[in-house]
């Protein structure tokens, strides 16, 4: 195993455009808003609180997911899919 890294990763330029990453983040977040609201309603039985929980938490998470996606897209993994 001499000469090989345990984590065969290289860092380069992003493969996707910023707009594609943003669209991916927004679609994912829309799905997560619905899921969060459903779970919050199951716990609280309060539709107003459920909507507030779902919207606020997911607005914050959208920005962090977008940044994470842009950083992650720079990494290349040897011998596997990059998904």
Short mmCIF file of N, CA and C in Angstrom, two decimals, residues 25-26 28-37 50-65:
data_model
loop_
_atom_site.label_atom_id
_atom_site.label_comp_id
_atom_site.label_asym_id
_atom_site.label_seq_id
_atom_site.Cartn_x
_atom_site.Cartn_y
_atom_site.Cartn_z
N UNK A 25 -30.55 22.42 -4.41
CA UNK A 25 -30.76 22.74 -2.99
C UNK A 25 -32.21 23.16 -2.73
N UNK A 26 -32.77 23.97 -3.61
CA UNK A 26 -34.13 24.47 -3.41
C UNK A 26 -35.18 23.35 -3.52
N UNK A 28 -34.66 20.14 -3.00
CA UNK A 28 -34.46 19.30 -1.82
C UNK A 28 -35.10 19.95 -0.60
N UNK A 29 -34.90 21.23 -0.42
CA UNK A 29 -35.44 21.94 0.74
C UNK A 29 -36.96 21.96 0.71
N UNK A 30 -37.57 22.10 -0.46
CA UNK A 30 -39.03 22.07 -0.55
C UNK A 30 -39.55 20.75 -0.02
N UNK A 31 -38.91 19.67 -0.42
CA UNK A 31 -39.29 18.35 0.08
C UNK A 31 -39.09 18.27 1.60
N UNK A 32 -38.00 18.83 2.09
CA UNK A 32 -37.72 18.80 3.52
C UNK A 32 -38.69 19.66 4.33
N UNK A 33 -39.15 20.77 3.75
CA UNK A 33 -40.15 21.60 4.43
C UNK A 33 -41.42 20.79 4.66
N UNK A 34 -41.88 20.12 3.62
CA UNK A 34 -43.09 19.30 3.74
C UNK A 34 -42.89 18.22 4.79
N UNK A 35 -41.78 17.53 4.76
CA UNK A 35 -41.50 16.46 5.72
C UNK A 35 -41.43 17.01 7.15
N UNK A 36 -40.75 18.13 7.34
CA UNK A 36 -40.63 18.73 8.68
C UNK A 36 -41.99 19.17 9.21
N UNK A 37 -42.80 19.78 8.36
CA UNK A 37 -44.13 20.23 8.79
C UNK A 37 -44.98 19.02 9.21
N UNK A 50 -46.41 24.09 13.50
CA UNK A 50 -45.79 23.16 12.55
C UNK A 50 -45.27 23.89 11.32
N UNK A 51 -46.06 24.81 10.78
CA UNK A 51 -45.62 25.59 9.62
C UNK A 51 -44.42 26.48 9.97
N UNK A 52 -44.47 27.10 11.14
CA UNK A 52 -43.35 27.95 11.56
C UNK A 52 -42.08 27.14 11.71
N UNK A 53 -42.17 26.01 12.37
CA UNK A 53 -41.01 25.14 12.54
C UNK A 53 -40.47 24.71 11.18
N UNK A 54 -41.35 24.25 10.31
CA UNK A 54 -40.93 23.76 9.00
C UNK A 54 -40.28 24.82 8.14
N UNK A 55 -40.85 26.01 8.11
CA UNK A 55 -40.32 27.07 7.25
C UNK A 55 -39.02 27.65 7.79
N UNK A 56 -38.99 28.00 9.06
CA UNK A 56 -37.79 28.64 9.63
C UNK A 56 -36.58 27.72 9.58
N UNK A 57 -36.74 26.49 10.03
CA UNK A 57 -35.57 25.59 10.03
C UNK A 57 -35.07 25.32 8.62
N UNK A 58 -35.97 25.21 7.68
CA UNK A 58 -35.54 24.87 6.33
C UNK A 58 -35.00 26.05 5.55
N UNK A 59 -35.40 27.25 5.86
CA UNK A 59 -34.77 28.43 5.24
C UNK A 59 -33.29 28.48 5.65
N UNK A 60 -33.03 28.27 6.93
CA UNK A 60 -31.65 28.27 7.41
C UNK A 60 -30.84 27.13 6.79
N UNK A 61 -31.44 25.98 6.68
CA UNK A 61 -30.74 24.82 6.13
C UNK A 61 -30.48 24.93 4.63
N UNK A 62 -31.30 25.69 3.90
CA UNK A 62 -31.10 25.85 2.46
C UNK A 62 -29.76 26.49 2.16
N UNK A 63 -29.45 27.56 2.86
CA UNK A 63 -28.17 28.24 2.66
C UNK A 63 -26.99 27.37 3.01
N UNK A 64 -27.09 26.63 4.10
CA UNK A 64 -25.97 25.78 4.48
C UNK A 64 -25.80 24.60 3.52
N UNK A 65 -26.90 24.06 3.01
CA UNK A 65 -26.80 22.97 2.04
C UNK A 65 -26.16 23.45 0.74
#
